[in-house]
Tab-separated table of C-alpha atoms and ligand atoms in Angstrom:
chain	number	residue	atom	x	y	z
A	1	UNK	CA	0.000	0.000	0.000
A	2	UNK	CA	1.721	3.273	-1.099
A	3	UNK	CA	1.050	6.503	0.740
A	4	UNK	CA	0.114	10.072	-0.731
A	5	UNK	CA	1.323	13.022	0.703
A	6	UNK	CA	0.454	16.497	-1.298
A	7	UNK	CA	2.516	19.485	-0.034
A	8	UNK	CA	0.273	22.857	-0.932
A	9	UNK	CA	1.479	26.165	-0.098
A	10	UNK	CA	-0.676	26.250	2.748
A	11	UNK	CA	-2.047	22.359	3.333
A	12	UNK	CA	-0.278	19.190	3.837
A	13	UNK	CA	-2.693	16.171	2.852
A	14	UNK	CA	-1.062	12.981	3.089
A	15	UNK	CA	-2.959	9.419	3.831
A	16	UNK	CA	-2.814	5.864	2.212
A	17	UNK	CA	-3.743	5.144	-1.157
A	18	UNK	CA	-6.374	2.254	-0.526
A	19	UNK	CA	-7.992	4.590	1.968
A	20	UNK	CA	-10.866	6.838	1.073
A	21	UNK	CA	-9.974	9.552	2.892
A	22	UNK	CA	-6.327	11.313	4.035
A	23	UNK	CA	-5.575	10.175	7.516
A	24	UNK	CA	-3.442	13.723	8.039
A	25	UNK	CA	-4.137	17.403	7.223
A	26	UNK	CA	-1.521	19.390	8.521
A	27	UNK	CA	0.213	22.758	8.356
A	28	UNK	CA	2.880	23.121	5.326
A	29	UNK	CA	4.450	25.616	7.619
A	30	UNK	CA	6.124	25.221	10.758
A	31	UNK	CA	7.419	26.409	14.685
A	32	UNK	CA	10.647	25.339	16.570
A	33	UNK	CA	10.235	23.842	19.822
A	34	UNK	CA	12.851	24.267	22.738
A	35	UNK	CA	13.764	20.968	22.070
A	36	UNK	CA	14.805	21.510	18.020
A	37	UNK	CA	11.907	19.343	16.805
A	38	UNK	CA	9.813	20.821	14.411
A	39	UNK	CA	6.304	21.253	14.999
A	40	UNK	CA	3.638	20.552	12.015
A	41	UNK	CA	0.399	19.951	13.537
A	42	UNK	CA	-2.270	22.372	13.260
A	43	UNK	CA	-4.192	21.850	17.002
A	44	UNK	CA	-0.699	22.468	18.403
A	45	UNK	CA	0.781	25.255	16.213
A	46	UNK	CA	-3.072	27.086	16.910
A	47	UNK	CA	-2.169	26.936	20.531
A	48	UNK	CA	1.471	28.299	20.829
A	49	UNK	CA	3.353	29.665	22.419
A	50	UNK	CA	3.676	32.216	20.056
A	51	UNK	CA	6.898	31.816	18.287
A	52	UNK	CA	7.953	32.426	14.528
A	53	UNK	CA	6.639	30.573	11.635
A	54	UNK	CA	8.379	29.479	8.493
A	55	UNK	CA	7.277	28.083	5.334
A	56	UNK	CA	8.655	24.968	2.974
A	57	UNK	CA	7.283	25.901	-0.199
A	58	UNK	CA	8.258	28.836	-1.614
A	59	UNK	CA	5.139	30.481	-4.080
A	60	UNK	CA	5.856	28.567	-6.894
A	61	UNK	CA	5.150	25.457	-4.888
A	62	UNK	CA	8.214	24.159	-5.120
A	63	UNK	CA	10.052	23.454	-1.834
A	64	UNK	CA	13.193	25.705	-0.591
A	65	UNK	CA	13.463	23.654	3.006
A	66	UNK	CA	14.373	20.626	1.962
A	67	UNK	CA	15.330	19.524	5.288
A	68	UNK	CA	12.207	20.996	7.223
A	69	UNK	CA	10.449	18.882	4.144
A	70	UNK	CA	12.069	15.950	5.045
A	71	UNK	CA	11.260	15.892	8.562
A	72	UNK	CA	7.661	16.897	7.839
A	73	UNK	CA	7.541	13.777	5.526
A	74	UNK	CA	9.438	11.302	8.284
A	75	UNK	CA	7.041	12.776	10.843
A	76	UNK	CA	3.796	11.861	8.283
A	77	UNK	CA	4.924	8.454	7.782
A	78	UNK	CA	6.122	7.249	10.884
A	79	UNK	CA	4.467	9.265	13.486
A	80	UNK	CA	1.047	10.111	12.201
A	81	UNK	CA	1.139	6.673	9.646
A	82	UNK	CA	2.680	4.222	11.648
A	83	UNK	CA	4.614	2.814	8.474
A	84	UNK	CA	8.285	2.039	7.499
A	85	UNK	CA	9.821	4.252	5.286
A	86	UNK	CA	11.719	1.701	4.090
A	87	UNK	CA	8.944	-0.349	3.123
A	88	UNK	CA	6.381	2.323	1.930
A	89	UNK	CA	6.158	2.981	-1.830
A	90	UNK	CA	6.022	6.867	-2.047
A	91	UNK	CA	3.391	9.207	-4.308
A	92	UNK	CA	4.178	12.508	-4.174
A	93	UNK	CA	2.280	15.456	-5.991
A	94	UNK	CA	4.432	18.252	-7.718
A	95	UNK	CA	3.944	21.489	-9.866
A	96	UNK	CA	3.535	21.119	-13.596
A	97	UNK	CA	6.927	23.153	-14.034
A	98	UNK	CA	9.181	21.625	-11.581
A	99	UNK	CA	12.729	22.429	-12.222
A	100	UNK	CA	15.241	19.926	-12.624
A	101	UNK	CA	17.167	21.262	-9.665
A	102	UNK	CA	13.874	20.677	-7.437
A	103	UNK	CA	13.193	17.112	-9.237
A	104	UNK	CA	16.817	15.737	-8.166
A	105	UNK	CA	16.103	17.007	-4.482
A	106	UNK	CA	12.919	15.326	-3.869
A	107	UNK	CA	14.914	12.027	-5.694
A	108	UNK	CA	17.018	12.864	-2.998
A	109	UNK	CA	15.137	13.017	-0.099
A	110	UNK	CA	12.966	10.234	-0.549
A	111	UNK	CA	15.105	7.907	-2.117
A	112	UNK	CA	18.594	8.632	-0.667
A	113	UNK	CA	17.695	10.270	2.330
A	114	UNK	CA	14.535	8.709	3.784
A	115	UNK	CA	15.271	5.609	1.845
A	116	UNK	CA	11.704	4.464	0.599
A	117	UNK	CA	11.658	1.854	-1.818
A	118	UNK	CA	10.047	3.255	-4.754
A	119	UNK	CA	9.022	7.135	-5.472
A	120	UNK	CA	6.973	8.607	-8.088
A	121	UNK	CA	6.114	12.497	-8.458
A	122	UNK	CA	3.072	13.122	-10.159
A	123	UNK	CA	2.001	16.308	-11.450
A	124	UNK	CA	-0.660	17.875	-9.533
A	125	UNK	CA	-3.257	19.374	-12.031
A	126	UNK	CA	-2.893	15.922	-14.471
A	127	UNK	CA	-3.735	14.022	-11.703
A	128	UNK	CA	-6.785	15.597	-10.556
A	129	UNK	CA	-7.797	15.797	-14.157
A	130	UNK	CA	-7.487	11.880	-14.559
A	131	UNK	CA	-8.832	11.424	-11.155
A	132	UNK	CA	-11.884	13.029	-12.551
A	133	UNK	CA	-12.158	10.911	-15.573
A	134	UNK	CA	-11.029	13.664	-17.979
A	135	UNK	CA	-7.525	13.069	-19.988
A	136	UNK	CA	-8.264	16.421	-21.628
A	137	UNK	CA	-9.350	19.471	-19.773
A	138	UNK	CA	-8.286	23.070	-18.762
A	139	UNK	CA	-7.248	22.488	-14.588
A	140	UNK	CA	-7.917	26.280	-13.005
A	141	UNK	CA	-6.641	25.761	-9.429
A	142	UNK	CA	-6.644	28.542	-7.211
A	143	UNK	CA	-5.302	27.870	-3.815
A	144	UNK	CA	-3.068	29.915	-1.302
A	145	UNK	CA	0.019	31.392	-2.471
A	146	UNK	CA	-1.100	31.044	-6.203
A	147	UNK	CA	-3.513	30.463	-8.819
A	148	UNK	CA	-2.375	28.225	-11.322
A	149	UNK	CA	-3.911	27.273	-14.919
A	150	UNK	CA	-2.918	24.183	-16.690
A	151	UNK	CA	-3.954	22.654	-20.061
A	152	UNK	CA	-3.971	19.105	-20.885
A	153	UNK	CA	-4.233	17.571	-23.951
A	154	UNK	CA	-4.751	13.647	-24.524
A	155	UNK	CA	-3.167	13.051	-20.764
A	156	UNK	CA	0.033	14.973	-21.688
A	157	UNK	CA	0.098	18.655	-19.662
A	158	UNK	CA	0.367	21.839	-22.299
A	159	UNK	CA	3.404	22.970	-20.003
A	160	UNK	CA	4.446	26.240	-22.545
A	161	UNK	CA	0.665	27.473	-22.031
A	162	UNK	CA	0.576	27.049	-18.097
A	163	UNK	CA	0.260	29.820	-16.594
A	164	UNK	CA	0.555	30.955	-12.562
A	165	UNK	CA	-0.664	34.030	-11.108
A	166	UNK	CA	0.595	35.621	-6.882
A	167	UNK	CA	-3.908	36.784	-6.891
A	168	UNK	CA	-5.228	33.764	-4.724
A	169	UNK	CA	-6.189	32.974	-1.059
A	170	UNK	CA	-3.084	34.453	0.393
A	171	UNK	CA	-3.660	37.731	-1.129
A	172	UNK	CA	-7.263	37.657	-0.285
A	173	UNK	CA	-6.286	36.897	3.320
A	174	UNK	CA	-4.242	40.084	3.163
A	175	UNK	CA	-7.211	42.297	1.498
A	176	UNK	CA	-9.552	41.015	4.352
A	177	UNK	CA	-7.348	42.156	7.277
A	178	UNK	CA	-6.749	45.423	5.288
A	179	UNK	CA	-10.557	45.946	5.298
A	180	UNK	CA	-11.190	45.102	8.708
A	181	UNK	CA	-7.972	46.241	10.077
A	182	UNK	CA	-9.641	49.749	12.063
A	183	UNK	CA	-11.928	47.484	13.615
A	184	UNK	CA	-10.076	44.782	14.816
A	185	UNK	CA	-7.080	46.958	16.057
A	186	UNK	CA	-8.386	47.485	19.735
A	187	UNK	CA	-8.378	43.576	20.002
A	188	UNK	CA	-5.519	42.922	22.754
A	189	UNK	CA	-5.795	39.005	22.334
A	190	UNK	CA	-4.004	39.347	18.737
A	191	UNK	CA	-0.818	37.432	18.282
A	192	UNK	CA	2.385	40.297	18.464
A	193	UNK	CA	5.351	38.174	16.583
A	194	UNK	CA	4.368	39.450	12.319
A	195	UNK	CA	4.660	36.223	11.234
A	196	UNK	CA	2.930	33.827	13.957
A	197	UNK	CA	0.020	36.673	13.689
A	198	UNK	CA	-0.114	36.595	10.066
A	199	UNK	CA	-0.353	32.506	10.322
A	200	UNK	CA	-2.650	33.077	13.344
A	201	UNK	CA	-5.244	35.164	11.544
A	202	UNK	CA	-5.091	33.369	8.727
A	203	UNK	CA	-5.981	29.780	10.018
A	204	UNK	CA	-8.872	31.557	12.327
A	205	UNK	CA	-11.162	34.197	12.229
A	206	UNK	CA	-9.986	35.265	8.084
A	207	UNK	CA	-10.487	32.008	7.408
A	208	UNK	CA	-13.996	31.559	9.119
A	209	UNK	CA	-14.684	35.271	7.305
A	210	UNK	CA	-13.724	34.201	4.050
A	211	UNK	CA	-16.172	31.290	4.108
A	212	UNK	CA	-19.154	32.860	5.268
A	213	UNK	CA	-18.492	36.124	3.992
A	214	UNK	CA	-16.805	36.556	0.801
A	215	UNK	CA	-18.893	35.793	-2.388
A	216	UNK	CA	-18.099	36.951	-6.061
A	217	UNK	CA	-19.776	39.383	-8.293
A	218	UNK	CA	-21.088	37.960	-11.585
A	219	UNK	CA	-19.292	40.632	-13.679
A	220	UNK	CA	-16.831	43.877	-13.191
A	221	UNK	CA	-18.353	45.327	-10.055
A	222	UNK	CA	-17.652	49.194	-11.090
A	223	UNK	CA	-19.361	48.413	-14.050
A	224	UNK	CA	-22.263	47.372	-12.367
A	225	UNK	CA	-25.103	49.926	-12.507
A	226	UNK	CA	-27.380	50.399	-9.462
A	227	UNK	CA	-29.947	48.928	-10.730
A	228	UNK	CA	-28.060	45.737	-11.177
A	229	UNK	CA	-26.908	46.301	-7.929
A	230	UNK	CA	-30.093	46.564	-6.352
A	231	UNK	CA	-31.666	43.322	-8.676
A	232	UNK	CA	-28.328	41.274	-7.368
A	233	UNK	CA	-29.333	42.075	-3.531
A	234	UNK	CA	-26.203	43.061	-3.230
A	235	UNK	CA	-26.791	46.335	-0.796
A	236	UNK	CA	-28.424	43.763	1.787
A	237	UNK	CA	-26.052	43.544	4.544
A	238	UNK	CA	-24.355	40.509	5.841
A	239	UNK	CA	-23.050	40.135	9.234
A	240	UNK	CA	-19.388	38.629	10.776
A	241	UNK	CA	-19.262	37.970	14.318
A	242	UNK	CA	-15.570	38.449	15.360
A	243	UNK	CA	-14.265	35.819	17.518
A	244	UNK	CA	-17.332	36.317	19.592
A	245	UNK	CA	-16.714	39.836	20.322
A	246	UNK	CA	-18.215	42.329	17.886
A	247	UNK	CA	-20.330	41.981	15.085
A	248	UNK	CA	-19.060	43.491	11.283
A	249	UNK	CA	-21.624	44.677	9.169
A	250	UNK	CA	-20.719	44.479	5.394
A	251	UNK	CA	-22.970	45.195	2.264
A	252	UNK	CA	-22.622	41.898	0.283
A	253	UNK	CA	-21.713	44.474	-2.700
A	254	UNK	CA	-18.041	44.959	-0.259
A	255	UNK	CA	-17.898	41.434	0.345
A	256	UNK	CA	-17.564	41.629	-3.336
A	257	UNK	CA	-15.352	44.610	-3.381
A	258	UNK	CA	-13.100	41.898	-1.375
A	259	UNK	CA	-12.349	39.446	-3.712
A	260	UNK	CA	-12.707	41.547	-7.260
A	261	UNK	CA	-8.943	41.813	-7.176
A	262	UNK	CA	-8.467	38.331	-8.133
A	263	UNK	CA	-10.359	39.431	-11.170
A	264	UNK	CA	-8.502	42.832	-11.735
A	265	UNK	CA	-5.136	43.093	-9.421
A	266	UNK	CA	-5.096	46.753	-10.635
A	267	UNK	CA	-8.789	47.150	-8.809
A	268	UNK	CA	-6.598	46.329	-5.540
A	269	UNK	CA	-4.050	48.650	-6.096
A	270	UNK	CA	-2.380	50.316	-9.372
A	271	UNK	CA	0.523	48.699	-8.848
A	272	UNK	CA	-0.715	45.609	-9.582
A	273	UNK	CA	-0.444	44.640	-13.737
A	274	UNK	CA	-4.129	44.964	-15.129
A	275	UNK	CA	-3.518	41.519	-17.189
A	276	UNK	CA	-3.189	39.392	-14.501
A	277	UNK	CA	-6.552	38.717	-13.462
A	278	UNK	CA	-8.105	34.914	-12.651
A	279	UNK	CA	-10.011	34.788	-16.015
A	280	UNK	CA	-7.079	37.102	-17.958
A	281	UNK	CA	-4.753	34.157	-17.420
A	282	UNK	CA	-7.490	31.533	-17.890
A	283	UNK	CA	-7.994	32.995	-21.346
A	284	UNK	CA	-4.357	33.293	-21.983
A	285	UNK	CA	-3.784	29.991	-20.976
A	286	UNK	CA	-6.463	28.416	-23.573
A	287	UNK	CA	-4.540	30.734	-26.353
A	288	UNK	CA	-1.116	29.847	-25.589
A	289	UNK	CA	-2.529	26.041	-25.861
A	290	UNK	CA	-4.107	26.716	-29.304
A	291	UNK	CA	-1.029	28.315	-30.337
A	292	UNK	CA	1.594	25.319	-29.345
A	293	UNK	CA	-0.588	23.433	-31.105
A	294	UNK	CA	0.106	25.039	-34.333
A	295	UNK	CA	3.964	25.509	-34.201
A	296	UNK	CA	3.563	21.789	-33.588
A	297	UNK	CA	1.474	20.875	-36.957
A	298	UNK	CA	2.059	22.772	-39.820
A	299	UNK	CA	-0.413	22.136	-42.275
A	300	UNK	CA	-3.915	22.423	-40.937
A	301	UNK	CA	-3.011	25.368	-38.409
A	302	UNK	CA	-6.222	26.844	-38.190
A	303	UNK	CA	-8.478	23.608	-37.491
A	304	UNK	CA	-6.468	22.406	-34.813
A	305	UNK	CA	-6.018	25.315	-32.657
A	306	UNK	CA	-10.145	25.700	-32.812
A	307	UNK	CA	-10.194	22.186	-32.020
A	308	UNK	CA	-7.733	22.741	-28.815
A	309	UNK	CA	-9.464	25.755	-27.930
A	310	UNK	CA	-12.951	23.745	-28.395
A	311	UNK	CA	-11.516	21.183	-26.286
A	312	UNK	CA	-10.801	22.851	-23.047
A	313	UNK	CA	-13.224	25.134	-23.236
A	314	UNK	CA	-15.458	22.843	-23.239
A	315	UNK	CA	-13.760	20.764	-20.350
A	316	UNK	CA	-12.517	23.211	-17.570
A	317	UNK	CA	-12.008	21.759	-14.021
A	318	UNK	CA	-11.748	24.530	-10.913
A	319	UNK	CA	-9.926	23.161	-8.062
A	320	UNK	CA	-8.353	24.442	-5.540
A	321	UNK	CA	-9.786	25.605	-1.403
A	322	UNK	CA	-10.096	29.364	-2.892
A	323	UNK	CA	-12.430	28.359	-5.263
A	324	UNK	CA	-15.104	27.747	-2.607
A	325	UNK	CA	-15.947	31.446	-2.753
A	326	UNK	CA	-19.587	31.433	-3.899
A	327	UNK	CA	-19.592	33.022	-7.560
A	328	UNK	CA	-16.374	32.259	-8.483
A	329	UNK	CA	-17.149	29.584	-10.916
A	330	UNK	CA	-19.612	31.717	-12.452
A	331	UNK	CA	-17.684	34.704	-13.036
A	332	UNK	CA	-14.739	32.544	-14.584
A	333	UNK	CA	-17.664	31.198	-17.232
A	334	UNK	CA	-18.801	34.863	-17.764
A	335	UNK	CA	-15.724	36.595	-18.516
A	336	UNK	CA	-14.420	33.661	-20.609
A	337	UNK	CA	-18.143	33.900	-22.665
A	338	UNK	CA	-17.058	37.710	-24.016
A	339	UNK	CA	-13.574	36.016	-25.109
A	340	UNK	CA	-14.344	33.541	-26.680
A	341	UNK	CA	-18.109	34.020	-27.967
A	342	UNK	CA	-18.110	31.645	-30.181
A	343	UNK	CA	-17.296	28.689	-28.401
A	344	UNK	CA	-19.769	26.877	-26.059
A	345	UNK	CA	-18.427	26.265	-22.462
A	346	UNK	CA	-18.666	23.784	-19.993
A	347	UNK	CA	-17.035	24.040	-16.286
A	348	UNK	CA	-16.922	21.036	-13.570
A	349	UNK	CA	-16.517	22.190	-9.945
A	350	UNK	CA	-16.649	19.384	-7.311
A	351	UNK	CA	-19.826	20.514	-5.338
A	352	UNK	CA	-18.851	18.345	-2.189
A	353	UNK	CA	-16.480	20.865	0.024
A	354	UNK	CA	-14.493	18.330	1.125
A	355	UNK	CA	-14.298	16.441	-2.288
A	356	UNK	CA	-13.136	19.454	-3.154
A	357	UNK	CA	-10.242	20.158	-0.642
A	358	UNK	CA	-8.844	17.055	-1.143
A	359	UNK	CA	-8.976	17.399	-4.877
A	360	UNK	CA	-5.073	17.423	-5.423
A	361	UNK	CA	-4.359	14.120	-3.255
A	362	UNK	CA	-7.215	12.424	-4.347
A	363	UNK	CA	-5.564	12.557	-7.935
A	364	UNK	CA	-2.465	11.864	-6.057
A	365	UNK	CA	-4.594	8.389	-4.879
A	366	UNK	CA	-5.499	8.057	-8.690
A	367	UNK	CA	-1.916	7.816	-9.986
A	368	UNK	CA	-0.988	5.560	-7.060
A	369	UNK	CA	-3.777	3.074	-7.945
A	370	UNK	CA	-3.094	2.353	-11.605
A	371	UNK	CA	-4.119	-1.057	-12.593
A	372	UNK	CA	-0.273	-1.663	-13.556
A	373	UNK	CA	2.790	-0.504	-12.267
A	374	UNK	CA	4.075	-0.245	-15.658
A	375	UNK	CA	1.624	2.357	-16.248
A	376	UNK	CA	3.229	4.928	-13.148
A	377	UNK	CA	6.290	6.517	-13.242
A	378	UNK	CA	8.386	4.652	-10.005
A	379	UNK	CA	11.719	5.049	-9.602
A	380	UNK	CA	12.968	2.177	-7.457
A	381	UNK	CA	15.734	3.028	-4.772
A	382	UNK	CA	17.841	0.559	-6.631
A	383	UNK	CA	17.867	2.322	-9.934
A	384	UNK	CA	18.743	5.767	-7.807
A	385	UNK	CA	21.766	4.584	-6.463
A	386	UNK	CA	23.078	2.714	-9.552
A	387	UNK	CA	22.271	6.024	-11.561
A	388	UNK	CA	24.209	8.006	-8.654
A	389	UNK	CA	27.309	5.952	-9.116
B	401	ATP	P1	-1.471	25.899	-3.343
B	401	ATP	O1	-2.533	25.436	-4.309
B	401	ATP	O2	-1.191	27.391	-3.391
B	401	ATP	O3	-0.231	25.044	-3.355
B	401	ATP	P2	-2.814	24.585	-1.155
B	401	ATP	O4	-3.025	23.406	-2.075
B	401	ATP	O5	-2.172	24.343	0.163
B	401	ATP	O6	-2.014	25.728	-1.872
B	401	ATP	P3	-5.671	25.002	-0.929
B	401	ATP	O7	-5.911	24.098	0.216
B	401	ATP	O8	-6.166	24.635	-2.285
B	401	ATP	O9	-4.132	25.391	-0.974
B	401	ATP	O10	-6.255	26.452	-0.596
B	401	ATP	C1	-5.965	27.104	0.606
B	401	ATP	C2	-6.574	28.489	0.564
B	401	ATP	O11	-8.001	28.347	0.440
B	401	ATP	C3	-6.310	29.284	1.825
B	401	ATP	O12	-6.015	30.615	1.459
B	401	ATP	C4	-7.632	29.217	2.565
B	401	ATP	O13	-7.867	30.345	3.387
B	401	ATP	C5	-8.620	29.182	1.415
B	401	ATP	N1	-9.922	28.589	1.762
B	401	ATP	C6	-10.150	27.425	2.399
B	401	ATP	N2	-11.484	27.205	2.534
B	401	ATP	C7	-12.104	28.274	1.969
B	401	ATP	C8	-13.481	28.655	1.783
B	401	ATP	N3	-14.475	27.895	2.213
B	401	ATP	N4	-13.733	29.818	1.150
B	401	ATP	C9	-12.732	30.599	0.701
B	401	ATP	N5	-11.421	30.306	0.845
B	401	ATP	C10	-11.118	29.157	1.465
């Protein structure tokens, strides 16, 4: 039985493959205790004491602590798992643009280092796109440190048109404590070390505001006329109670002000490029597909970059914790529609909230559970070390 483990910016999921569900969800950042050890669970690093927090993926998703990376993996596997890493086949999920650099390292680790007996790295937005029965569709997963937009075609990932953009949860973890900021300030219980307090805020009450709170409005809100507005209900006011405190009274139409900078950076702040937004680089993304395709086959150009474009248009898959917001899917569908008018579209979101959380190791599971080995990409712990020498 292998195990799964998929390292997000912001959520470790990691569990056995014949199991339905992960049997750990932990922090992918992490506190020193006194004693040196390194402390990864999320009940503990909630509690304190307050010290600093550090990260192992950098934004990219690719990992810059390799060591913190591989005690957070020894930890999974033989404290939370109860399994040999000797004995445990290893699936691991990894960005569709992994560096060669950052490939060799996690050979490293698992095989060299931690010593399992077979490794494979799959890549995370093919995996949940075969996990879902699709070997061609347009992957949109927005998460915390990054949004991230993948085409694949006939099981093989498009990795000239992906595209990955900073607007995601993070940011919009940052734009709600800038909005509530002035009325939150008096609170005395807040964490004081920056970046325990950013971690802090973000696992509690921005997270419990960004899931009852935050929605997404069906097109550019300052384009929105009042009448819209008004038709949208978007002046009624919705209500936050602050960690039991105080109540915060929002129109939903500044809920929506909230999260529009996913849509339009610039609308955030001018600093911010103005072609960046969630459904800019979705549309991008589709184009840059469409366009490989045609330095690829000469001849009938045309045809087969409407037939890509047809393709994942018709097939795209949003993924990813941030895209729980309510609206979100929507708007994606809408902006895309003026883009590409001429194409009929089709989105999949898992409905199920969990389903959805777990998306990226549940494709993880997928690849782990091929009928044949043959058909995965191990690397035995054999073939390492005879390659090293
Ligand atoms: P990445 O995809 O960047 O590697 P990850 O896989 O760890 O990161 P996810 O678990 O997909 O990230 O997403 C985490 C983000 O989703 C966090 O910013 C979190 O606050 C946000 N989030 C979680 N649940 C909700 C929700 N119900 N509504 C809105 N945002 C949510």
């Amino acid at each position: 039985m292998a195990i799964v483990i998929h390292n997000g910016t912001h959520t470790t999921v990691a569990g056995f493959s014949q199991v339905d569900m992960p049997q750990v969800v932990c922090s992918s950042s992490y506190m020193k205790r006194a004693d040196e050890s390194l402390e990864f669970e999320l009940d503990a690093l909630l509690e304190g004491p307050e010290s600093p927090i550090f990260t192992i993926m950098n934004p990219e998703g690719v990992p810059y602590d390799w060591e913190a990376l591989e005690k957070q993996w020894r930890w999974i596997v033989e404290t939370k798992l109860g399994s040999k890493l000797e004995e445990t086949p290893l699936v691991i999920t990894v960005a569709p643009d992994l560096p060669q650099e950052a490939k060799s390292q996690y050979l490293d680790v698992a095989l060299r280092r931690l010593k399992v007996p077979v490794f494979q790295m799959v890549v995370e937005p093919l995996a949940v796109a075969l996990s879902l029965g699709r070997n061609t569709a347009l992957v949109v997963d927005i998460g915390a440190a990054k949004a991230t937009v993948t085409p694949i075609i006939d099981g093989s990932v498009v990795s000239s048109a992906a595209i990955r953009s900073r607007f995601a949860g993070d940011f919009l973890d940052f734009q709600v404590y800038e909005m509530l900021k002035h009325q939150i300030e008096s609170d005395e219980s807040l964490p004081k070390d920056p970046s325990y307090a950013a971690w802090h805020n973000s696992r509690t009450w921005i997270q419990e505001f960004k899931a009852y709170m935050l929605q997404i409005s069906p097109s550019k809100l300052q384009e929105m006329d009042s009448a819209t507005v008004d038709i949208l209900g978007m002046n009624s006011i919705k209500k936050f109670l602050y960690k039991k405190q105080k109540t915060i009274s929002l129109t939903q139409k500044q809920c929506c002000s909230i999260t529009e900078g996913i849509f339009q950076p610039s609308a955030a702040s001018p600093q911010f490029s103005k072609d960046e937004g969630l459904s800019d680089i979705v549309a991008k993304s589709v184009k840059k597909a469409g366009a490989s395709s045609t330095q690829a086959s000469s001849a009938s150009n045309v045809a087969s970059a409407e037939q890509i474009h047809t393709a994942l248009l018709t097939s795209i898959v949003i993924t990813g914790s941030s895209s729980l917001i309510a609206g979100l899917e929507q708007r994606v569908v809408n902006d895309l529609s003026y883009q590409f008018p001429q194409y009929k579209l089709s989105s999949f979101a898992n409905p199920l909230v969990l389903d959805r959380k777990l998306q990226s190791w549940h494709g993880g599971v997928t690849m782990a559970n091929l009928p044949s080995w043959d058909l995965g990409d191990w690397i035995s712990r054999k073939d390492h070390e005879s390659n090293a020498t």
